[in-house]
Amino acid sequence: MVLAAPVGARYTGWGTFALLTVTRDIAAVKGYDPGVLDLCGVTEIAELLGVSRQRADQLSRYKGFPEPAATLSNGRIWLRSDVEAWAREVGRLNKGDKP
């Protein structure tokens, strides 16, 4: 499972994502910090919110939920900071809570 990947890094393995490539160009175009991207998938969102994976998938499709940073063959991934900001905004994560 990849939760953070240095920009330009390649991850190949048996985790959540078979291959993750994030280039500096993509980071620049999307406005991401070119340092380390803290990423999460539906499973990590479920853990963050304390809900089932199925419920996290439903929430991720609601209007107002952050757009995915990328869509891979194994699913969508988001910037954790975007998901945390959304969760605080809608009252699913308290301002003082640390994920």
Coordinates of N, CA, C and O in Angstrom, one line a residue:
M1 N 0.9 -1.2 0.0 CA 0.0 0.0 0.0 C 0.9 1.2 0.0 O 1.9 1.3 0.7
V2 N 0.6 2.2 -0.8 CA 1.3 3.4 -0.9 C 0.5 4.6 -0.3 O -0.6 4.9 -0.7
L3 N 1.0 5.2 0.8 CA 0.3 6.3 1.4 C 1.1 7.6 1.0 O 0.5 8.6 1.0
A4 N 2.3 7.5 0.8 CA 3.1 8.7 0.4 C 4.2 8.2 -0.6 O 4.8 7.2 -0.4
A5 N 4.3 9.0 -1.6 CA 5.3 8.7 -2.6 C 6.1 10.0 -3.0 O 5.4 11.0 -3.3
P6 N 7.4 10.0 -3.0 CA 8.1 11.1 -3.5 C 7.8 11.4 -4.9 O 7.6 10.4 -5.7
V7 N 7.7 12.6 -5.3 CA 7.3 12.9 -6.7 C 8.4 12.4 -7.6 O 9.6 12.5 -7.3
G8 N 8.0 11.7 -8.7 CA 8.9 11.1 -9.6 C 9.2 9.7 -9.2 O 9.8 9.0 -10.0
A9 N 8.7 9.2 -8.1 CA 9.0 7.8 -7.6 C 8.1 6.8 -8.3 O 7.0 7.2 -8.8
R10 N 8.6 5.7 -8.4 CA 7.8 4.6 -9.0 C 7.7 3.5 -8.0 O 8.7 3.1 -7.3
Y11 N 6.5 3.0 -7.8 CA 6.2 2.0 -6.8 C 5.6 0.8 -7.6 O 4.7 0.9 -8.3
T12 N 6.3 -0.3 -7.4 CA 5.7 -1.6 -8.0 C 5.7 -2.6 -7.0 O 6.7 -2.9 -6.3
G13 N 4.6 -3.2 -6.7 CA 4.5 -4.2 -5.7 C 3.1 -4.8 -5.6 O 2.3 -4.6 -6.5
W14 N 2.8 -5.5 -4.6 CA 1.6 -6.2 -4.4 C 0.6 -5.4 -3.5 O -0.4 -5.9 -3.0
G15 N 0.9 -4.2 -3.2 CA 0.1 -3.4 -2.4 C -1.2 -2.9 -3.1 O -1.6 -3.5 -4.0
T16 N -1.8 -1.9 -2.6 CA -3.1 -1.4 -3.1 C -2.9 -1.0 -4.6 O -3.8 -1.2 -5.4
F17 N -1.8 -0.4 -4.9 CA -1.6 0.0 -6.3 C -0.5 -0.7 -6.9 O 0.6 -0.8 -6.4
A18 N -0.7 -1.3 -8.1 CA 0.4 -2.1 -8.8 C 1.5 -1.2 -9.3 O 2.6 -1.5 -9.3
L19 N 1.1 0.0 -9.7 CA 2.1 0.9 -10.2 C 1.7 2.4 -10.0 O 0.6 2.7 -10.3
L20 N 2.5 3.2 -9.4 CA 2.2 4.6 -9.1 C 3.3 5.4 -9.6 O 4.5 5.2 -9.2
T21 N 3.1 6.3 -10.6 CA 4.1 7.2 -11.1 C 3.5 8.6 -11.0 O 2.5 8.9 -11.6
V22 N 4.2 9.4 -10.3 CA 3.8 10.8 -10.2 C 5.0 11.7 -10.6 O 6.1 11.6 -10.0
T23 N 4.8 12.5 -11.7 CA 6.0 13.2 -12.2 C 5.9 14.7 -11.7 O 4.8 15.1 -11.3
R24 N 7.0 15.4 -11.7 CA 7.0 16.8 -11.3 C 6.0 17.6 -12.2 O 5.4 18.5 -11.8
D25 N 5.9 17.2 -13.5 CA 5.1 18.0 -14.4 C 3.6 17.8 -14.0 O 2.9 18.8 -14.0
I26 N 3.2 16.6 -13.6 CA 1.8 16.4 -13.2 C 1.6 17.2 -11.9 O 0.6 17.9 -11.7
A27 N 2.5 17.2 -11.0 CA 2.4 17.9 -9.7 C 2.3 19.4 -10.0 O 1.4 20.1 -9.4
A28 N 3.0 19.9 -10.9 CA 3.0 21.3 -11.2 C 1.7 21.7 -11.8 O 1.0 22.7 -11.4
V29 N 1.2 20.9 -12.8 CA -0.1 21.2 -13.4 C -1.2 21.2 -12.5 O -2.1 22.0 -12.5
K30 N -1.2 20.2 -11.6 CA -2.3 20.0 -10.6 C -2.2 20.9 -9.4 O -3.1 21.1 -8.6
G31 N -1.0 21.6 -9.3 CA -0.8 22.5 -8.1 C -0.4 21.8 -6.9 O -0.6 22.3 -5.8
Y32 N 0.1 20.5 -7.0 CA 0.5 19.8 -5.8 C 1.9 20.2 -5.3 O 2.7 20.6 -6.1
D33 N 2.1 20.0 -4.1 CA 3.5 20.2 -3.5 C 4.4 19.2 -4.2 O 4.2 18.0 -4.1
P34 N 5.5 19.7 -4.7 CA 6.4 18.8 -5.4 C 7.3 18.0 -4.5 O 8.2 17.3 -4.9
G35 N 7.0 18.0 -3.2 CA 7.8 17.2 -2.2 C 7.2 15.8 -2.1 O 7.3 15.0 -3.1
V36 N 6.5 15.5 -1.1 CA 5.9 14.2 -0.9 C 4.4 14.4 -1.0 O 3.8 15.2 -0.4
L37 N 3.8 13.5 -1.8 CA 2.3 13.5 -1.9 C 1.8 12.4 -0.9 O 2.1 11.3 -1.0
D38 N 0.9 12.8 0.0 CA 0.3 11.9 0.9 C -1.0 11.5 0.3 O -2.0 12.3 0.2
L39 N -1.1 10.2 -0.2 CA -2.2 9.8 -1.0 C -3.0 8.8 -0.2 O -2.5 8.1 0.7
C40 N -4.3 8.6 -0.5 CA -5.1 7.6 0.1 C -6.2 7.1 -0.9 O -6.6 7.8 -1.8
G41 N -6.5 5.9 -0.7 CA -7.6 5.2 -1.5 C -8.8 5.1 -0.7 O -8.9 5.5 0.4
V42 N -9.8 4.4 -1.2 CA -11.1 4.2 -0.5 C -10.9 3.5 0.8 O -11.5 3.8 1.8
T43 N -10.0 2.5 0.9 CA -9.8 1.8 2.1 C -9.2 2.7 3.2 O -9.7 2.7 4.4
E44 N -8.3 3.6 2.8 CA -7.7 4.5 3.8 C -8.8 5.6 4.2 O -8.8 6.0 5.4
I45 N -9.6 6.0 3.3 CA -10.7 6.9 3.6 C -11.7 6.3 4.6 O -12.1 6.9 5.5
A46 N -12.0 5.0 4.4 CA -12.9 4.3 5.3 C -12.3 4.3 6.7 O -13.0 4.6 7.7
E47 N -11.0 4.0 6.8 CA -10.3 4.0 8.2 C -10.3 5.4 8.8 O -10.6 5.6 9.9
L48 N -10.1 6.4 8.0 CA -10.0 7.8 8.4 C -11.4 8.2 9.0 O -11.5 8.9 10.0
L49 N -12.5 7.9 8.3 CA -13.8 8.3 8.7 C -14.5 7.3 9.6 O -15.6 7.6 10.2
G50 N -13.9 6.1 9.8 CA -14.5 5.1 10.7 C -15.8 4.5 10.1 O -16.8 4.3 10.8
V51 N -15.8 4.3 8.8 CA -16.9 3.7 8.1 C -16.4 2.5 7.3 O -15.2 2.3 7.2
S52 N -17.4 1.8 6.7 CA -17.0 0.6 5.9 C -16.4 1.1 4.6 O -16.6 2.3 4.2
R53 N -15.7 0.2 3.9 CA -15.1 0.6 2.6 C -16.3 0.9 1.6 O -16.1 1.8 0.8
Q54 N -17.4 0.2 1.7 CA -18.5 0.5 0.8 C -19.1 1.9 1.1 O -19.4 2.6 0.1
R55 N -19.2 2.2 2.3 CA -19.7 3.6 2.7 C -18.7 4.7 2.2 O -19.1 5.7 1.7
A56 N -17.4 4.4 2.4 CA -16.4 5.4 1.9 C -16.5 5.6 0.4 O -16.4 6.7 -0.1
D57 N -16.7 4.5 -0.3 CA -16.9 4.6 -1.8 C -18.1 5.4 -2.1 O -18.1 6.2 -3.0
Q58 N -19.2 5.2 -1.4 CA -20.4 6.0 -1.6 C -20.2 7.5 -1.4 O -20.5 8.3 -2.2
L59 N -19.5 7.8 -0.3 CA -19.2 9.2 0.1 C -18.3 9.8 -1.0 O -18.5 11.0 -1.3
S60 N -17.4 9.0 -1.5 CA -16.5 9.6 -2.5 C -17.1 10.0 -3.8 O -16.6 10.7 -4.6
R61 N -18.3 9.5 -4.0 CA -19.1 9.8 -5.2 C -20.1 11.0 -5.0 O -20.7 11.4 -6.0
Y62 N -20.2 11.5 -3.8 CA -21.1 12.6 -3.6 C -20.6 13.9 -4.1 O -19.4 14.1 -4.1
K63 N -21.5 14.8 -4.5 CA -21.1 16.1 -4.9 C -20.5 16.8 -3.7 O -20.9 16.7 -2.6
G64 N -19.4 17.5 -4.0 CA -18.6 18.2 -3.0 C -17.4 17.4 -2.4 O -16.6 18.0 -1.8
F65 N -17.4 16.1 -2.7 CA -16.2 15.3 -2.2 C -15.1 15.7 -3.2 O -15.3 16.0 -4.4
P66 N -13.9 15.8 -2.7 CA -12.7 16.2 -3.5 C -12.6 15.3 -4.7 O -12.9 14.1 -4.7
E67 N -12.1 15.9 -5.8 CA -11.8 15.1 -7.0 C -10.6 14.2 -6.8 O -9.7 14.7 -6.0
P68 N -10.5 13.1 -7.3 CA -9.4 12.2 -7.2 C -8.1 12.9 -7.8 O -8.2 13.6 -8.8
A69 N -7.0 12.6 -7.2 CA -5.7 13.1 -7.7 C -5.4 12.3 -9.0 O -4.8 12.8 -9.9
A70 N -5.8 11.0 -9.0 CA -5.5 10.2 -10.2 C -6.5 9.0 -10.1 O -7.0 8.7 -9.0
T71 N -6.7 8.4 -11.2 CA -7.5 7.2 -11.3 C -6.5 6.1 -11.9 O -6.0 6.3 -13.0
L72 N -6.3 5.1 -11.1 CA -5.4 4.0 -11.6 C -6.3 2.8 -11.9 O -7.5 2.8 -11.7
S73 N -5.6 1.7 -12.4 CA -6.4 0.5 -12.8 C -7.0 -0.1 -11.5 O -8.1 -0.7 -11.7
N74 N -6.5 0.1 -10.4 CA -7.1 -0.4 -9.1 C -8.0 0.5 -8.4 O -8.5 0.2 -7.4
G75 N -8.2 1.7 -9.0 CA -9.2 2.6 -8.4 C -8.7 4.0 -8.3 O -7.6 4.4 -8.8
R76 N -9.4 4.9 -7.6 CA -9.1 6.3 -7.5 C -8.3 6.5 -6.3 O -8.4 5.8 -5.3
I77 N -7.4 7.6 -6.3 CA -6.6 8.0 -5.2 C -6.8 9.5 -5.0 O -7.0 10.2 -6.0
W78 N -6.7 9.9 -3.8 CA -6.9 11.3 -3.4 C -5.7 11.8 -2.6 O -5.0 11.0 -2.0
L79 N -5.6 13.1 -2.6 CA -4.6 13.7 -1.6 C -5.3 13.6 -0.3 O -6.4 14.0 -0.1
R80 N -4.6 13.1 0.7 CA -5.1 12.9 2.0 C -5.6 14.3 2.6 O -6.6 14.4 3.3
S81 N -4.8 15.3 2.3 CA -5.1 16.6 2.9 C -6.5 17.1 2.3 O -7.2 17.8 3.0
D82 N -6.8 16.8 1.1 CA -8.1 17.2 0.5 C -9.2 16.5 1.2 O -10.3 17.0 1.5
V83 N -9.0 15.2 1.4 CA -10.1 14.4 2.1 C -10.3 14.8 3.5 O -11.4 15.0 4.0
E84 N -9.2 15.1 4.2 CA -9.3 15.5 5.6 C -10.0 16.9 5.7 O -10.8 17.1 6.6
A85 N -9.7 17.8 4.8 CA -10.3 19.1 4.7 C -11.8 19.0 4.5 O -12.7 19.6 5.2
W86 N -12.2 18.1 3.6 CA -13.6 17.8 3.3 C -14.3 17.2 4.5 O -15.4 17.7 4.9
A87 N -13.6 16.3 5.2 CA -14.2 15.6 6.3 C -14.4 16.6 7.5 O -15.5 16.6 8.2
R88 N -13.5 17.5 7.7 CA -13.7 18.6 8.7 C -14.8 19.5 8.3 O -15.7 19.9 9.2
E89 N -14.9 19.9 7.1 CA -15.9 20.8 6.6 C -17.3 20.2 6.8 O -18.3 21.0 7.1
V90 N -17.5 18.9 6.6 CA -18.8 18.3 6.7 C -19.1 17.7 8.1 O -20.1 17.1 8.3
G91 N -18.1 17.9 9.0 CA -18.3 17.4 10.3 C -18.0 16.0 10.6 O -18.5 15.4 11.6
R92 N -17.3 15.3 9.7 CA -17.0 13.9 9.9 C -15.6 13.7 10.5 O -15.2 12.6 10.8
L93 N -14.9 14.9 10.7 CA -13.6 14.8 11.4 C -13.5 16.1 12.2 O -13.6 17.2 11.6
N94 N -13.3 16.0 13.5 CA -13.1 17.2 14.3 C -11.8 17.9 14.0 O -10.8 17.3 13.7
K95 N -11.8 19.2 14.1 CA -10.6 20.0 13.9 C -9.4 19.5 14.6 O -8.3 19.6 14.2
G96 N -9.6 19.1 15.9 CA -8.5 18.6 16.7 C -8.1 17.2 16.5 O -7.1 16.7 16.9
D97 N -9.0 16.4 15.7 CA -8.7 15.0 15.5 C -7.5 14.9 14.6 O -7.3 15.6 13.6
K98 N -6.6 13.9 15.0 CA -5.5 13.5 14.1 C -5.8 12.2 13.5 O -6.1 11.2 14.2
P99 N -5.8 12.1 12.2 CA -6.1 10.9 11.5 C -5.1 9.8 11.8 O -4.0 10.0 12.2

